Coordinates of C-alpha atoms and ligand atoms in Angstrom, one line a residue:
Chain B
X1141 CA 13.2 -3.5 -2.8
X1142 CA 11.3 -1.6 -0.3
X1143 CA 8.7 0.7 -1.8
X1144 CA 7.6 4.0 -0.4
X1145 CA 4.3 5.6 -0.4
X1146 CA 3.9 9.0 -1.9
X1147 CA 0.8 11.2 -2.2
X1148 CA 0.1 14.4 -4.1
X1149 CA -2.6 16.2 -5.8
X1150 CA -2.9 15.2 -9.4
X1151 CA -5.1 17.6 -11.5
X1152 CA -7.1 18.6 -8.5
X1153 CA -7.6 15.1 -6.9
X1154 CA -5.5 13.4 -4.1
X1155 CA -3.6 10.5 -5.4
X1156 CA -1.4 8.0 -3.6
X1157 CA 0.8 5.1 -4.9
X1158 CA 4.0 3.3 -4.0
X1159 CA 7.3 3.9 -5.6
X1160 CA 10.8 2.4 -5.8
X1161 CA 13.5 4.8 -4.2
X1162 CA 14.9 6.2 -7.5
X1163 CA 11.6 6.4 -9.5
X1164 CA 11.0 9.5 -11.3
X1165 CA 7.6 11.2 -11.6
X1166 CA 7.0 10.3 -15.1
X1167 CA 7.2 6.6 -14.5
X1168 CA 5.1 7.0 -11.3
X1169 CA 2.4 8.9 -13.2
X1170 CA 2.3 6.5 -16.1
X1171 CA 2.7 3.1 -14.3
X1172 CA 1.5 3.8 -10.9
X1173 CA -1.3 6.2 -11.5
X1174 CA -2.4 5.4 -15.1
X1175 CA -1.9 9.0 -16.1
X1176 CA -0.7 8.6 -19.6
X1177 CA -0.8 12.4 -20.6
X1178 CA 2.9 13.1 -20.1
X1179 CA 4.9 10.9 -22.6
X1180 CA 8.3 9.2 -22.3
X1181 CA 10.7 10.6 -24.7
X1182 CA 14.3 10.7 -23.9
X1183 CA 14.4 10.3 -20.0
X1184 CA 17.2 12.8 -20.2
X1185 CA 15.5 16.2 -19.9
X1186 CA 16.3 17.0 -23.6
X1187 CA 12.8 16.6 -25.4
X1188 CA 10.2 18.1 -23.0
X1189 CA 7.4 15.6 -23.8
X1190 CA 7.2 14.8 -20.2
X1191 CA 6.6 18.5 -19.1
X1192 CA 4.1 18.8 -16.2
X1193 CA 3.3 21.7 -13.6
X1194 CA 4.4 21.3 -10.1
X1195 CA 2.8 24.0 -7.9
X1196 CA 2.3 26.0 -11.1
X1197 CA 5.8 25.9 -12.6
X1198 CA 7.1 23.9 -15.4
X1199 CA 9.1 20.8 -14.6
X1200 CA 10.5 17.8 -16.5
X1201 CA 8.7 14.8 -14.8
X1202 CA 11.5 12.4 -16.1
X1203 CA 14.0 14.3 -14.0
X1204 CA 11.9 14.7 -10.8
X1205 CA 12.3 12.4 -8.1
X1206 CA 8.8 10.8 -7.3
X1207 CA 9.1 11.0 -3.5
X1208 CA 10.1 14.6 -3.7
X1209 CA 6.5 15.4 -5.0
X1210 CA 4.9 14.5 -1.7
X1211 CA 2.1 17.0 -0.8
X1212 CA 2.7 19.0 -3.9
X1213 CA 0.3 19.9 -6.8
X1214 CA 1.1 18.2 -10.1
X1215 CA -0.9 19.1 -13.2
X1216 CA -0.7 17.3 -16.5
X1217 CA -2.3 17.9 -19.9
X1218 CA -5.3 15.6 -18.8
X1219 CA -6.4 18.4 -16.3
X1220 CA -6.4 21.2 -18.8
X1221 CA -10.0 20.8 -20.2
X1222 CA -12.9 21.9 -18.1
X1223 CA -15.4 19.1 -18.5
X1224 CA -16.3 19.1 -22.2
X1225 CA -14.8 22.6 -22.7
X1226 CA -11.2 22.4 -24.1
X1227 CA -8.5 24.9 -22.7
X1228 CA -8.2 28.0 -25.1
X1229 CA -4.6 26.6 -25.8
X1230 CA -6.0 23.1 -26.9
X1231 CA -8.5 25.0 -29.2
X1232 CA -5.8 27.2 -30.6
X1233 CA -3.7 23.9 -31.2
X1234 CA -6.5 22.4 -33.3
X1235 CA -7.4 25.6 -35.1
X1236 CA -3.9 26.2 -36.2
X1237 CA -2.9 22.5 -36.9
X1238 CA -0.1 22.6 -34.3
X1239 CA -0.3 18.9 -33.8
X1240 CA 0.8 16.4 -36.5
X1241 CA 1.7 13.2 -34.9
X1242 CA 0.8 14.6 -31.5
X1243 CA 3.6 13.3 -29.6
X1244 CA 5.1 16.6 -28.5
X1245 CA 1.7 18.0 -27.9
X1246 CA 1.3 17.2 -24.0
X1247 CA 4.5 18.6 -23.2
X1248 CA 4.1 21.7 -25.6
X1249 CA 0.7 22.5 -24.0
X1250 CA 2.0 22.4 -20.6
X1251 CA 5.0 24.6 -21.5
X1252 CA 2.7 27.0 -23.3
X1253 CA 0.4 27.0 -20.3
X1254 CA 3.2 27.9 -18.0
X1255 CA 4.3 30.7 -20.1
X1256 CA 0.8 32.3 -20.4
X1257 CA 0.2 32.1 -16.7
X1258 CA 3.3 34.1 -16.1
X1259 CA 3.1 36.3 -19.2
X1260 CA -0.5 36.6 -20.7
X1261 CA 0.8 38.7 -23.6
X1262 CA 4.0 37.2 -24.8
X1263 CA 5.9 38.6 -27.9
X1264 CA 6.7 36.0 -30.6
X1265 CA 10.4 35.9 -29.1
X1266 CA 9.0 35.0 -25.8
X1267 CA 6.9 32.3 -27.2
X1268 CA 10.0 30.7 -28.8
X1269 CA 11.9 31.0 -25.4
X1270 CA 8.9 29.6 -23.6
X1271 CA 8.9 26.4 -25.7
X1272 CA 12.8 26.2 -26.1
X1273 CA 12.8 23.0 -24.1
X1274 CA 10.4 21.1 -26.1
X1275 CA 11.2 19.4 -29.3
X1276 CA 8.7 18.8 -32.2
X1277 CA 9.9 16.7 -35.1
X1278 CA 6.8 17.3 -37.3
X1279 CA 5.5 20.8 -37.5
X1280 CA 8.6 23.0 -37.9
X1281 CA 7.2 24.8 -34.8
X1282 CA 5.5 27.7 -36.8
X1283 CA 1.9 26.3 -36.2
X1284 CA 2.7 25.8 -32.6
X1285 CA 4.1 29.5 -32.2
X1286 CA 1.0 30.7 -34.1
X1287 CA -1.4 28.6 -31.9
X1288 CA 0.2 30.0 -28.6
X1289 CA 0.0 33.6 -29.9
X1290 CA -3.6 33.1 -30.9
X1291 CA -4.5 31.4 -27.4
X1292 CA -2.9 34.5 -25.8
X1293 CA -5.2 36.7 -27.8
X1294 CA -8.3 34.6 -26.8
X1295 CA -7.6 34.1 -23.2
X1296 CA -10.6 33.6 -21.0
X1297 CA -13.0 32.7 -23.8
X1298 CA -13.6 29.0 -23.6
X1299 CA -15.3 27.4 -26.7
X1300 CA -18.3 25.1 -26.0
Chain X
X179 CA 22.7 -3.0 -2.6
X180 CA 20.2 -1.0 -4.3
X181 CA 19.5 2.7 -4.4
X182 CA 18.2 4.3 -1.4
X183 CA 16.8 7.6 -0.7
X184 CA 17.6 9.6 2.6
X185 CA 16.4 13.0 3.7
X186 CA 18.7 15.7 5.6
X187 CA 16.7 18.6 7.1
X188 CA 19.7 20.7 7.8
X189 CA 22.9 21.4 5.8
X190 CA 25.1 20.2 8.7
X191 CA 23.3 16.8 8.6
X192 CA 23.7 16.6 4.8
X193 CA 27.4 17.4 5.0
X194 CA 27.8 14.8 7.8
X195 CA 26.0 12.1 5.7
X196 CA 28.0 13.0 2.5
X197 CA 31.3 13.0 4.4
X198 CA 30.8 9.6 6.0
X199 CA 29.6 7.7 2.8
X200 CA 31.4 8.0 -0.6
X201 CA 28.4 6.3 -2.3
X202 CA 26.1 9.1 -1.3
X203 CA 25.2 11.8 -3.8
X204 CA 23.3 14.9 -3.1
X205 CA 20.0 15.6 -5.2
X206 CA 20.0 19.3 -5.7
X207 CA 17.9 20.2 -8.8
X208 CA 18.4 16.6 -10.0
X209 CA 18.8 17.5 -13.7
X210 CA 21.9 15.7 -14.0
X211 CA 21.7 13.1 -11.1
X212 CA 18.3 11.9 -12.1
X213 CA 19.7 11.3 -15.6
X214 CA 22.3 9.0 -14.1
X215 CA 19.6 7.1 -12.3
X216 CA 17.3 6.7 -15.4
X217 CA 20.3 5.5 -17.4
X218 CA 21.4 3.1 -14.9
X219 CA 24.8 4.8 -14.0
X220 CA 23.7 5.3 -10.4
X221 CA 21.7 2.3 -9.1
X222 CA 23.8 1.5 -6.1
X223 CA 24.2 4.0 -3.2
X224 CA 22.3 6.7 -1.5
X225 CA 20.5 9.7 -3.0
X226 CA 20.5 12.4 -0.5
X227 CA 17.6 14.9 -0.4
X228 CA 18.2 18.2 1.4
X229 CA 15.1 20.3 2.9
X230 CA 16.8 23.0 4.7
X231 CA 15.2 26.3 3.6
X232 CA 18.7 28.0 4.0
X233 CA 20.0 26.0 1.2
X234 CA 17.8 27.8 -1.4
X235 CA 18.2 31.4 0.1
X236 CA 19.4 34.2 -1.9
X237 CA 20.9 37.4 -0.3
X238 CA 21.6 40.1 -3.0
X239 CA 20.4 43.4 -1.7
X240 CA 24.0 44.5 -0.4
X241 CA 27.4 44.8 -1.9
X242 CA 28.2 41.2 -1.1
X243 CA 25.9 38.7 -2.8
X244 CA 25.2 35.2 -1.2
X245 CA 23.6 32.6 -3.4
X246 CA 22.5 29.4 -1.6
X247 CA 23.7 26.4 -3.6
X248 CA 20.1 25.1 -3.8
X249 CA 18.9 28.4 -5.5
X250 CA 17.6 27.7 -9.0
X251 CA 18.2 29.5 -12.3
X252 CA 14.6 30.6 -12.1
X253 CA 15.2 32.1 -8.7
X254 CA 18.2 34.1 -10.1
X255 CA 16.0 35.4 -12.9
X256 CA 13.2 36.4 -10.4
X257 CA 15.6 38.6 -8.3
X258 CA 16.0 42.1 -9.6
X259 CA 19.2 42.7 -7.5
X260 CA 20.9 40.0 -9.8
X261 CA 19.9 41.5 -13.1
X262 CA 23.5 41.3 -14.3
X263 CA 23.4 37.6 -13.9
X264 CA 20.0 37.2 -15.9
X265 CA 21.7 36.6 -19.1
X266 CA 23.6 33.8 -17.4
X267 CA 20.8 32.1 -15.9
X268 CA 18.7 32.5 -19.0
X269 CA 21.4 30.8 -21.1
X270 CA 20.9 27.5 -19.2
X271 CA 18.5 25.0 -20.7
X272 CA 14.7 25.7 -21.3
X273 CA 12.1 27.1 -18.9
X274 CA 11.7 23.8 -17.1
X275 CA 15.3 23.0 -16.8
X276 CA 15.8 26.6 -15.2
X277 CA 13.1 25.8 -12.8
X278 CA 15.0 22.9 -11.5
X279 CA 18.7 23.5 -12.2
X280 CA 20.6 24.9 -9.1
X281 CA 23.8 26.8 -8.8
X282 CA 25.3 24.0 -6.6
X283 CA 24.7 21.5 -9.3
X284 CA 26.2 23.9 -11.9
X285 CA 29.5 23.9 -10.1
X286 CA 29.7 20.1 -10.6
X287 CA 28.3 19.9 -14.1
X288 CA 30.9 18.4 -16.5
X289 CA 31.8 20.5 -19.5
X290 CA 30.3 21.6 -21.8
X291 CA 27.7 22.4 -19.0
X292 CA 28.6 24.7 -16.2
X293 CA 27.8 28.1 -17.8
X294 CA 26.8 29.6 -14.3
X295 CA 30.1 28.5 -12.8
X296 CA 32.0 30.4 -15.6
X297 CA 30.2 33.6 -14.5
X298 CA 31.0 32.8 -10.9
X299 CA 34.8 32.3 -11.9
X300 CA 34.8 35.8 -13.4
X301 CA 33.2 37.1 -10.4
X302 CA 36.0 35.7 -8.2
X303 CA 33.3 33.9 -6.1
X304 CA 34.2 32.0 -2.9
X305 CA 32.5 28.6 -2.7
X306 CA 31.3 27.8 0.8
X307 CA 32.1 24.0 1.5
X308 CA 31.1 22.0 4.4
X309 CA 32.8 18.7 5.0
X310 CA 31.4 16.7 8.0
X311 CA 29.6 18.3 10.8
X312 CA 31.9 21.4 11.3
X313 CA 31.3 24.9 9.8
X314 CA 31.6 25.7 6.2
X315 CA 34.9 27.1 4.9
X316 CA 35.4 29.4 2.0
X317 CA 37.4 28.0 -1.0
X318 CA 38.4 30.2 -4.0
X319 CA 36.3 29.1 -6.9
X320 CA 39.3 28.4 -9.1
X321 CA 40.7 26.0 -6.4
X322 CA 37.3 24.5 -6.0
X323 CA 37.1 23.8 -9.8
X324 CA 40.6 22.4 -9.9
X325 CA 39.8 20.0 -6.9
X326 CA 36.7 19.0 -8.6
X327 CA 38.8 17.4 -11.3
X328 CA 40.4 15.4 -8.6
X329 CA 37.0 14.3 -7.3
X330 CA 37.0 16.1 -4.0
X331 CA 33.7 16.0 -2.0
X332 CA 31.8 17.9 0.6
X333 CA 28.5 19.9 0.6
X334 CA 28.6 23.2 -1.2
X335 CA 26.3 25.3 1.0
X336 CA 26.5 28.7 -0.9
X337 CA 28.5 31.0 -3.1
X338 CA 29.6 34.4 -2.3
X339 CA 31.0 37.4 -4.3
X340 CA 31.0 41.1 -4.4
X341 CA 28.4 42.6 -6.8
X342 CA 30.1 44.3 -9.7
X343 CA 30.0 48.2 -8.9
X344 CA 28.8 49.0 -12.4
X345 CA 26.5 46.4 -14.2
X346 CA 28.3 47.1 -17.6
X347 CA 31.6 46.0 -16.1
X348 CA 30.2 42.3 -16.3
X349 CA 29.5 40.7 -19.6
X350 CA 28.6 37.1 -20.4
X351 CA 28.2 35.2 -23.8
X352 CA 27.3 31.8 -24.5
X353 CA 28.1 30.5 -28.0
X354 CA 25.9 27.7 -29.1
X355 CA 24.7 26.2 -32.5
X356 CA 21.0 25.8 -31.6
X357 CA 19.1 28.9 -30.4
X358 CA 17.7 29.6 -28.1
X359 CA 18.5 26.5 -26.1
X360 CA 21.8 24.8 -27.1
X361 CA 24.7 23.5 -25.3
X362 CA 27.9 25.6 -25.3
X363 CA 30.5 25.6 -28.0
X364 CA 32.1 27.9 -25.5
X365 CA 31.0 30.4 -22.9
X366 CA 32.8 33.6 -21.9
X367 CA 32.4 35.8 -18.7
X368 CA 34.3 39.0 -18.2
X369 CA 34.3 41.2 -15.2
X370 CA 36.4 44.4 -15.9
X371 CA 36.1 46.8 -13.1
X372 CA 36.5 50.3 -14.2
X373 CA 36.0 49.5 -17.9
X374 CA 35.0 53.1 -18.6
X375 CA 38.5 54.3 -17.9
X376 CA 41.5 52.0 -16.9
X377 CA 40.7 48.4 -16.2
X378 CA 41.8 47.2 -12.9
X379 CA 41.7 43.4 -11.7
X380 CA 40.4 42.0 -15.0
X381 CA 38.8 38.7 -14.8
X382 CA 38.1 36.7 -17.8
X383 CA 36.7 33.0 -17.7
X384 CA 35.7 30.4 -20.4
X385 CA 33.6 27.5 -20.3
X386 CA 34.1 24.5 -22.7
X387 CA 37.7 25.5 -23.4
X388 CA 39.1 23.1 -20.9
X389 CA 37.9 20.1 -18.8
X390 CA 36.5 22.5 -16.2
X391 CA 35.8 26.4 -16.4
X392 CA 39.2 28.2 -16.7
X393 CA 40.5 31.7 -16.4
X394 CA 42.0 33.3 -19.5
X395 CA 45.1 34.7 -17.6
X396 CA 46.8 36.0 -20.8
X397 CA 43.7 38.0 -21.7
X398 CA 43.5 39.4 -18.2
X399 CA 47.0 40.5 -18.4
X400 CA 46.5 42.1 -21.8
X401 CA 43.7 44.2 -20.5
X402 CA 45.1 45.1 -17.1
X403 CA 45.5 48.9 -16.6
X404 CA 44.4 49.6 -20.1
X405 CA 41.3 51.5 -21.4
X406 CA 39.1 49.1 -23.4
X407 CA 39.9 50.3 -26.8
X408 CA 40.8 48.7 -30.1
X409 CA 44.5 48.1 -29.2
X410 CA 43.5 46.4 -25.9
X411 CA 41.0 44.2 -27.6
X412 CA 43.6 43.2 -30.2
X413 CA 46.0 42.3 -27.5
X414 CA 43.3 40.4 -25.7
X415 CA 42.5 38.4 -28.9
X416 CA 46.1 37.6 -29.5
X417 CA 46.3 36.2 -25.9
X418 CA 42.9 34.4 -26.0
X419 CA 44.2 30.8 -26.2
X420 CA 46.8 31.0 -23.4
X421 CA 46.0 28.2 -20.8
X422 CA 43.1 26.6 -22.8
X423 CA 42.8 22.9 -23.4
X424 CA 39.5 22.6 -25.4
X425 CA 38.1 19.1 -25.9
X426 CA 36.3 17.4 -28.9
X427 CA 32.7 16.6 -28.3
X428 CA 29.5 16.2 -30.1
X429 CA 29.0 20.0 -30.1
X430 CA 32.3 21.0 -31.6
X431 CA 36.0 19.9 -32.2
X432 CA 38.8 21.4 -30.3
X433 CA 40.1 23.0 -33.5
X434 CA 36.9 24.7 -34.1
X435 CA 36.7 26.0 -30.5
X436 CA 40.3 27.4 -30.7
X437 CA 39.4 29.1 -34.0
X438 CA 36.2 30.9 -32.7
X439 CA 37.4 31.7 -29.2
X440 CA 39.3 34.8 -30.1
X441 CA 36.5 36.0 -32.5
X442 CA 33.9 35.7 -29.9
X443 CA 36.1 37.2 -27.2
X444 CA 36.7 40.2 -29.4
X445 CA 33.1 40.7 -30.1
X446 CA 32.1 40.5 -26.4
X447 CA 34.9 43.0 -25.4
X448 CA 33.8 45.3 -28.3
X449 CA 30.0 45.1 -27.1
X450 CA 29.1 43.8 -30.5
X451 CA 26.3 41.3 -31.3
X452 CA 27.2 37.8 -32.6
Ligands
FAD2682 C1 18.1 19.4 -21.4 C2 19.3 20.0 -20.4 C3 19.9 21.1 -20.9 C4 20.9 21.6 -20.1 N1 21.4 22.8 -20.5 C5 22.5 23.5 -19.7 C6 23.1 24.7 -20.2 O1 22.7 25.2 -21.1 N2 24.0 25.0 -19.4 C7 24.4 24.4 -18.2 O2 25.5 25.0 -17.5 N3 24.0 23.3 -17.9 C8 23.0 22.7 -18.7 N4 22.3 21.5 -18.3 C9 23.0 20.8 -17.1 C10 22.5 21.1 -15.7 O3 21.0 21.1 -15.8 C11 22.8 22.3 -15.0 O4 24.2 22.3 -14.9 C12 22.3 22.5 -13.6 O5 22.7 23.7 -12.9 C13 22.8 21.2 -12.6 O6 22.3 21.5 -11.5 P1 21.3 20.5 -10.7 O7 20.9 21.2 -9.5 O8 20.2 20.0 -11.4 O9 22.3 19.3 -10.4 P2 22.0 17.9 -9.8 O10 21.6 16.9 -10.8 O11 21.1 17.8 -8.6 O12 23.5 17.5 -9.2 C14 24.6 17.3 -10.1 C15 25.8 16.8 -9.3 O13 26.3 17.8 -8.4 C16 26.3 17.2 -7.1 N5 25.9 18.5 -6.3 C17 24.8 19.2 -6.6 N6 24.7 20.2 -5.7 C18 25.6 20.0 -4.8 C19 26.1 20.5 -3.6 N7 25.5 21.8 -3.1 N8 27.1 20.1 -2.9 C20 27.7 19.0 -3.1 N9 27.4 18.3 -4.3 C21 26.3 18.8 -5.2 C22 25.2 16.2 -7.1 O14 25.4 15.1 -6.1 C23 25.4 15.6 -8.6 O15 26.4 14.6 -8.4 C24 21.4 20.9 -18.8 C25 20.8 19.8 -18.7 C26 19.8 19.2 -19.4 C27 19.1 17.9 -18.9
FES2683 S1 11.3 12.4 -21.5 FE1 11.5 13.9 -20.1 S2 12.6 15.5 -21.3 FE2 12.4 13.8 -22.7
FES2684 S1 3.6 17.0 -33.8 FE1 4.9 15.2 -34.0 S2 6.5 15.8 -32.7 FE2 5.4 17.5 -32.7

């Protein structure tokens, strides 16, 4: 099968690879670019573990056609920290025990980041709505909601 | 033959390609078609991408609204002139799905999906369908949804409808078991022009109460020409199931859907919470 080239910005760096025609972005990131931040859960859009930002907006990478990402900016959880400094959301997730097995965490963090970029001071209901597309089987969601609200309160203050 | 991807830069070109090859499917937002690819149901044929900016355009400032079929739920939510449709767009999936899911795709989404199509049915929308390289023709949404069951094809370029004169005349409710993001047990959209005095031209539509969104004609008749009072609501509830053919699926049985439909219809008409 003929492969096609695709090139996009991934967490600030230009990356290129070859894809099969129907390949989704998740497969392309994980197999083609060794970017293992987004996870493969359902491949159906139902679990949210593959959530990435494309041009700043949340998308499910398992339902995104890879070749359609040509020239766009894709951000994953791997690009959240600034060198050794974790993003305030990552710190808040640690402080509030918002990860148990951690499988949902890369998607939760991206959904939370998308929410806070659009709405820096969300209410509890808005946080619940913001992560409505992401399933967590471990935490019961409460620590995740608490962490996102805590990060919203501490925005701009990166911990060393 | 394996799957291939083609790109059309204009809607006319996309309509021409779709019309000439039965095994071509349009990729709109992709939330359903990519699922078919991931799960091996669509491995042989052509996936058509459409890059025409007009496909995504929304024109909602005047009395007549035109929504490009490629407009997403997030675009509807970002448009203040479409505030009456925000509860509908917000009811679809989570934030990432809404960023991707389009109005065109919703018109093709199998039950129990298709919540936006239910709202468009209550708004008496015209679906603009382009077959081949000619110009698009307007098809009444009810006819479009019936033809969909028979597998009719063509490119949907946009949907058009008159904006409700009074936002309170249009109401929508999605009933689901998981909140905030659950699939529909049923959805209901009503457009009751003049609901403050005597209702004229009532439109009531259901999702998940038949294989495709349907109008509740018995309810419409019960409300026509009446003030929206307790007696009218009672009559509407009594007629709630006329014309419905609910299915049993993983979300609810047909029996359960029949049991709850009059209750939710009554609450929506009375302006009550769940
Ligand atoms: C997790 C999840 C939750 C969901 N929740 C809901 C929900 O709550 N409510 C709901 O209604 N839906 C829901 N959906 C279903 C779906 O996301 C929406 O119905 C959406 O609007 C479909 O649009 P799309 O652009 O993604 O369709 P696509 O996948 O791009 O297309 C779907 C089909 O329609 C055809 N098509 C699309 N546009 C056109 C056009 N303009 N002309 C001709 N053919 C066209 C395509 O070829 C394809 O066969 C959900 C899906 C997922 C994965
Ligand atoms: S893997 Fe994409 S939503 Fe589950
Ligand atoms: S921490 Fe295990 S799924 Fe969320």
